[in-house]
PDB file of C-alpha atoms in Angstrom:
ATOM      1  CA  MET C   1      71.366  39.545   5.148  1.00 48.00           C
ATOM      2  CA  GLY C   2      69.042  42.535   5.490  1.00 49.00           C
ATOM      3  CA  TYR C   3      65.871  42.832   7.526  1.00 48.00           C
ATOM      4  CA  ASN C   4      63.495  42.377   4.572  1.00 48.00           C
ATOM      5  CA  GLN C   5      65.455  39.430   3.195  1.00 49.00           C
ATOM      6  CA  LEU C   6      65.452  37.674   6.571  1.00 48.00           C
ATOM      7  CA  PHE C   7      61.685  37.904   7.012  1.00 49.00           C
ATOM      8  CA  ARG C   8      60.922  36.920   3.395  1.00 48.00           C
ATOM      9  CA  GLU C   9      62.751  33.663   4.071  1.00 54.00           C
ATOM     10  CA  MET C  10      60.564  32.773   7.066  1.00 53.00           C
ATOM     11  CA  ALA C  11      57.569  30.525   6.523  1.00 56.00           C
ATOM     12  CA  ALA C  12      55.118  28.795   8.817  1.00 58.00           C
ATOM     13  CA  ALA C  13      55.561  25.040   8.986  1.00 60.00           C
ATOM     14  CA  GLU C  14      54.198  22.155  10.973  1.00 60.00           C
ATOM     15  CA  TYR C  15      56.916  20.262  12.789  1.00 57.00           C
ATOM     16  CA  THR C  16      55.496  16.970  14.033  1.00 58.00           C
ATOM     17  CA  SER C  17      58.546  14.873  14.868  1.00 69.00           C
ATOM     18  CA  LEU C  18      59.275  16.007  18.409  1.00 73.00           C
ATOM     19  CA  MET C  19      59.951  13.863  21.452  1.00 78.00           C
ATOM     20  CA  SER C  20      60.085  15.509  24.841  1.00 82.00           C
ATOM     21  CA  TYR C  21      60.393  14.396  28.420  1.00 87.00           C
ATOM     22  CA  GLY C  22      61.256  16.181  31.580  1.00 92.00           C
ATOM     23  CA  THR C  23      60.718  16.568  35.250  1.00 93.00           C
ATOM     24  CA  GLU C  24      60.195  19.254  37.823  1.00 94.00           C
ATOM     25  CA  ILE C  25      61.090  18.938  41.483  1.00 96.00           C
ATOM     26  CA  GLN C  26      60.265  21.455  44.189  1.00 96.00           C
ATOM     27  CA  LEU C  27      61.291  21.388  47.841  1.00 94.00           C
ATOM     28  CA  GLN C  28      60.083  23.742  50.554  1.00 94.00           C
ATOM     29  CA  SER C  29      61.302  23.828  54.123  1.00 92.00           C
ATOM     30  CA  ASN C  30      60.717  25.843  57.254  1.00 90.00           C
ATOM     31  CA  LEU C  31      64.385  26.103  58.274  1.00 86.00           C
ATOM     32  CA  LYS C  32      63.637  28.255  61.311  1.00 85.00           C
ATOM     33  CA  LYS C  33      61.422  25.520  62.733  1.00 85.00           C
ATOM     34  CA  LEU C  34      63.972  22.789  61.966  1.00 85.00           C
ATOM     35  CA  LEU C  35      67.248  24.543  62.847  1.00 87.00           C
ATOM     36  CA  GLY C  36      66.442  27.541  65.042  1.00 84.00           C
ATOM     37  CA  ASN C  37      65.983  31.308  64.874  1.00 82.00           C
ATOM     38  CA  TYR C  38      69.290  32.180  63.194  1.00 83.00           C
ATOM     39  CA  TRP C  39      68.446  30.348  59.965  1.00 86.00           C
ATOM     40  CA  PRO C  40      66.148  31.656  57.223  1.00 88.00           C
ATOM     41  CA  ASP C  41      62.465  31.122  57.992  1.00 91.00           C
ATOM     42  CA  ARG C  42      61.721  29.511  54.641  1.00 92.00           C
ATOM     43  CA  MET C  43      63.741  27.943  51.842  1.00 94.00           C
ATOM     44  CA  GLU C  44      62.410  26.873  48.450  1.00 96.00           C
ATOM     45  CA  ILE C  45      64.381  25.043  45.776  1.00 97.00           C
ATOM     46  CA  SER C  46      63.017  24.009  42.400  1.00 97.00           C
ATOM     47  CA  TRP C  47      64.607  22.360  39.378  1.00 97.00           C
ATOM     48  CA  LEU C  48      63.100  21.948  35.928  1.00 95.00           C
ATOM     49  CA  PHE C  49      64.656  19.682  33.300  1.00 94.00           C
ATOM     50  CA  VAL C  50      63.359  19.189  29.743  1.00 91.00           C
ATOM     51  CA  ASP C  51      64.924  17.102  27.002  1.00 87.00           C
ATOM     52  CA  LEU C  52      63.552  17.800  23.547  1.00 80.00           C
ATOM     53  CA  SER C  53      64.627  15.501  20.711  1.00 76.00           C
ATOM     54  CA  LYS C  54      64.044  16.534  17.141  1.00 69.00           C
ATOM     55  CA  GLU C  55      65.233  15.422  13.739  1.00 65.00           C
ATOM     56  CA  GLU C  56      67.847  17.656  12.210  1.00 58.00           C
ATOM     57  CA  ALA C  57      66.260  19.856   9.600  1.00 60.00           C
ATOM     58  CA  ASP C  58      67.436  22.321   6.994  1.00 58.00           C
ATOM     59  CA  PHE C  59      65.741  25.327   8.545  1.00 58.00           C
ATOM     60  CA  ILE C  60      66.035  27.651  11.498  1.00 58.00           C
ATOM     61  CA  SER C  61      63.095  27.689  13.891  1.00 58.00           C
ATOM     62  CA  TYR C  62      62.442  31.101  15.382  1.00 56.00           C
ATOM     63  CA  TYR C  63      61.654  30.481  19.073  1.00 55.00           C
ATOM     64  CA  ILE C  64      59.594  27.280  18.966  1.00 61.00           C
ATOM     65  CA  LEU C  65      62.566  24.937  19.529  1.00 71.00           C
ATOM     66  CA  ASP C  66      64.384  27.223  21.969  1.00 80.00           C
ATOM     67  CA  ASN C  67      63.158  25.413  25.057  1.00 82.00           C
ATOM     68  CA  LEU C  68      64.516  25.657  28.579  1.00 85.00           C
ATOM     69  CA  ARG C  69      66.704  22.647  29.285  1.00 91.00           C
ATOM     70  CA  ASN C  70      67.499  23.399  32.927  1.00 95.00           C
ATOM     71  CA  LYS C  71      66.089  25.957  35.305  1.00 96.00           C
ATOM     72  CA  ILE C  72      66.982  26.188  38.988  1.00 97.00           C
ATOM     73  CA  ASN C  73      65.361  28.567  41.470  1.00 97.00           C
ATOM     74  CA  ILE C  74      66.504  28.991  45.070  1.00 97.00           C
ATOM     75  CA  SER C  75      64.680  31.308  47.451  1.00 97.00           C
ATOM     76  CA  LEU C  76      65.451  32.193  51.067  1.00 95.00           C
ATOM     77  CA  MET C  77      63.148  34.298  53.249  1.00 95.00           C
ATOM     78  CA  LYS C  78      63.967  35.647  56.711  1.00 94.00           C
ATOM     79  CA  LYS C  79      61.657  37.657  58.924  1.00 93.00           C
ATOM     80  CA  ILE C  80      63.588  40.028  61.192  1.00 91.00           C
ATOM     81  CA  GLY C  81      61.538  41.110  64.172  1.00 89.00           C
ATOM     82  CA  GLN C  82      57.841  41.699  63.594  1.00 91.00           C
ATOM     83  CA  ARG C  83      58.019  44.063  60.613  1.00 94.00           C
ATOM     84  CA  ILE C  84      61.013  43.371  58.344  1.00 96.00           C
ATOM     85  CA  ILE C  85      61.153  40.605  55.724  1.00 95.00           C
ATOM     86  CA  PHE C  86      64.275  39.856  53.683  1.00 96.00           C
ATOM     87  CA  ASP C  87      63.948  37.753  50.526  1.00 97.00           C
ATOM     88  CA  PHE C  88      66.902  36.500  48.458  1.00 97.00           C
ATOM     89  CA  ARG C  89      66.592  34.580  45.168  1.00 97.00           C
ATOM     90  CA  VAL C  90      69.040  32.836  42.865  1.00 98.00           C
ATOM     91  CA  ASN C  91      67.991  31.704  39.383  1.00 97.00           C
ATOM     92  CA  TYR C  92      69.901  29.612  36.839  1.00 97.00           C
ATOM     93  CA  GLN C  93      68.716  29.119  33.279  1.00 95.00           C
ATOM     94  CA  GLN C  94      70.063  27.029  30.394  1.00 93.00           C
ATOM     95  CA  ARG C  95      68.172  27.364  27.102  1.00 89.00           C
ATOM     96  CA  GLU C  96      68.503  25.173  24.014  1.00 86.00           C
ATOM     97  CA  GLY C  97      68.567  26.562  20.495  1.00 82.00           C
ATOM     98  CA  THR C  98      70.073  29.627  18.911  1.00 84.00           C
ATOM     99  CA  PHE C  99      69.251  33.170  17.952  1.00 81.00           C
ATOM    100  CA  THR C 100      70.415  35.264  15.013  1.00 82.00           C
ATOM    101  CA  SER C 101      72.818  37.881  16.306  1.00 80.00           C
ATOM    102  CA  PHE C 102      72.384  41.498  15.261  1.00 78.00           C
ATOM    103  CA  LYS C 103      75.251  43.902  15.904  1.00 78.00           C
ATOM    104  CA  ASN C 104      76.037  47.341  14.529  1.00 81.00           C
ATOM    105  CA  GLY C 105      73.070  47.190  12.134  1.00 80.00           C
ATOM    106  CA  ASN C 106      74.075  43.857  10.583  1.00 83.00           C
ATOM    107  CA  TRP C 107      72.638  40.382  10.915  1.00 83.00           C
ATOM    108  CA  GLY C 108      75.202  37.859  12.086  1.00 79.00           C
ATOM    109  CA  SER C 109      75.368  34.141  12.582  1.00 84.00           C
ATOM    110  CA  GLU C 110      73.288  31.756  14.636  1.00 84.00           C
ATOM    111  CA  THR C 111      74.475  32.100  18.238  1.00 84.00           C
ATOM    112  CA  PRO C 112      73.737  29.526  20.957  1.00 87.00           C
ATOM    113  CA  TYR C 113      72.177  30.787  24.194  1.00 89.00           C
ATOM    114  CA  ASP C 114      74.626  31.046  27.071  1.00 90.00           C
ATOM    115  CA  PRO C 115      73.446  29.741  30.437  1.00 94.00           C
ATOM    116  CA  PHE C 116      73.258  32.409  33.137  1.00 95.00           C
ATOM    117  CA  TRP C 117      72.766  33.020  36.863  1.00 97.00           C
ATOM    118  CA  LEU C 118      70.674  35.878  38.281  1.00 97.00           C
ATOM    119  CA  PHE C 119      70.636  37.101  41.888  1.00 98.00           C
ATOM    120  CA  ASP C 120      67.729  39.172  43.265  1.00 97.00           C
ATOM    121  CA  SER C 121      66.869  40.500  46.717  1.00 98.00           C
ATOM    122  CA  LYS C 122      64.080  42.417  48.394  1.00 97.00           C
ATOM    123  CA  ILE C 123      63.603  43.912  51.826  1.00 98.00           C
ATOM    124  CA  THR C 124      60.152  44.892  53.061  1.00 97.00           C
ATOM    125  CA  TRP C 125      58.974  46.803  56.125  1.00 97.00           C
ATOM    126  CA  GLN C 126      55.386  45.863  56.960  1.00 94.00           C
ATOM    127  CA  SER C 127      52.683  47.423  59.056  1.00 91.00           C
ATOM    128  CA  LYS C 128      48.962  46.721  59.188  1.00 88.00           C
ATOM    129  CA  ASN C 129      48.044  48.771  56.102  1.00 90.00           C
ATOM    130  CA  ILE C 130      51.271  49.966  54.504  1.00 94.00           C
ATOM    131  CA  ASN C 131      54.447  48.309  53.248  1.00 95.00           C
ATOM    132  CA  PHE C 132      57.701  49.941  52.144  1.00 97.00           C
ATOM    133  CA  PHE C 133      60.143  47.937  50.043  1.00 97.00           C
ATOM    134  CA  ALA C 134      63.476  48.110  48.269  1.00 98.00           C
ATOM    135  CA  SER C 135      64.468  45.492  45.723  1.00 97.00           C
ATOM    136  CA  ALA C 136      67.402  44.772  43.447  1.00 97.00           C
ATOM    137  CA  ASN C 137      67.044  42.464  40.450  1.00 97.00           C
ATOM    138  CA  ASN C 138      70.035  41.129  38.534  1.00 97.00           C
ATOM    139  CA  ILE C 139      72.305  42.360  41.325  1.00 97.00           C
ATOM    140  CA  PHE C 140      75.541  41.515  39.474  1.00 97.00           C
ATOM    141  CA  ASN C 141      74.356  43.189  36.245  1.00 96.00           C
ATOM    142  CA  THR C 142      74.564  39.968  34.206  1.00 94.00           C
ATOM    143  CA  SER C 143      74.240  40.442  30.441  1.00 91.00           C
ATOM    144  CA  TYR C 144      72.092  37.700  28.922  1.00 88.00           C
ATOM    145  CA  HIS C 145      69.620  36.758  26.181  1.00 83.00           C
ATOM    146  CA  ASP C 146      66.577  34.908  27.472  1.00 80.00           C
ATOM    147  CA  ILE C 147      64.773  34.299  24.179  1.00 79.00           C
ATOM    148  CA  GLY C 148      65.446  35.633  20.691  1.00 74.00           C
ATOM    149  CA  ASN C 149      67.973  38.374  20.102  1.00 77.00           C
ATOM    150  CA  VAL C 150      66.665  40.510  22.966  1.00 79.00           C
ATOM    151  CA  ILE C 151      69.243  41.539  25.524  1.00 81.00           C
ATOM    152  CA  GLN C 152      67.559  41.471  28.917  1.00 88.00           C
ATOM    153  CA  PRO C 153      67.798  44.372  31.367  1.00 89.00           C
ATOM    154  CA  GLY C 154      70.771  44.753  33.636  1.00 93.00           C
ATOM    155  CA  ARG C 155      70.535  45.670  37.284  1.00 96.00           C
ATOM    156  CA  ILE C 156      67.180  47.128  38.324  1.00 96.00           C
ATOM    157  CA  ILE C 157      66.704  48.832  41.682  1.00 97.00           C
ATOM    158  CA  LYS C 158      63.200  49.673  42.859  1.00 97.00           C
ATOM    159  CA  LEU C 159      61.798  51.493  45.882  1.00 97.00           C
ATOM    160  CA  GLY C 160      58.107  51.342  46.569  1.00 97.00           C
ATOM    161  CA  VAL C 161      55.132  51.635  48.833  1.00 96.00           C
ATOM    162  CA  SER C 162      52.004  49.525  48.850  1.00 93.00           C
ATOM    163  CA  VAL C 163      48.886  50.531  50.738  1.00 93.00           C
ATOM    164  CA  ASN C 164      46.091  48.183  51.746  1.00 88.00           C
ATOM    165  CA  VAL C 165      42.789  50.059  51.652  1.00 88.00           C
ATOM    166  CA  ASN C 166      39.798  48.247  53.173  1.00 83.00           C
ATOM    167  CA  ILE C 167      36.516  49.585  51.872  1.00 83.00           C
ATOM    168  CA  ASP C 168      33.582  48.112  53.730  1.00 73.00           C
TER     169      ASP C 168
END
């Protein structure tokens, strides 16, 4: 199926028979206060769950029915001394639906989204008016599709400086 043929077959439609329910839970804790100085200062955990029920239909929905089913975020933050902050994050995502694969210039079949885990970290050195940071996103270079047939970036490493300028 070529590019022009694929997009000629798409049409806008109203889809009214959807049932959805879900929940989101978030916990935050000051671990340092509860357990002592050797533990992370702060921990945050959140979980999102959505169940979307729909009648089976004879069409492919591009994006609208590709909802997140489960999403988990875990964040740990530790302040080291007065100036250094270390932040570590873990994210899990499970998406419903499918995308049309496209490889070597050819359209393929409908492919379900694979769930994936991402690991990110950041270290910051702070002073009164200037911060230096280094961060790594997608530390393990996970290959994944978040939505549609768009491969998301692999490992990203950033170095930066932020300056706080007070103009009175």
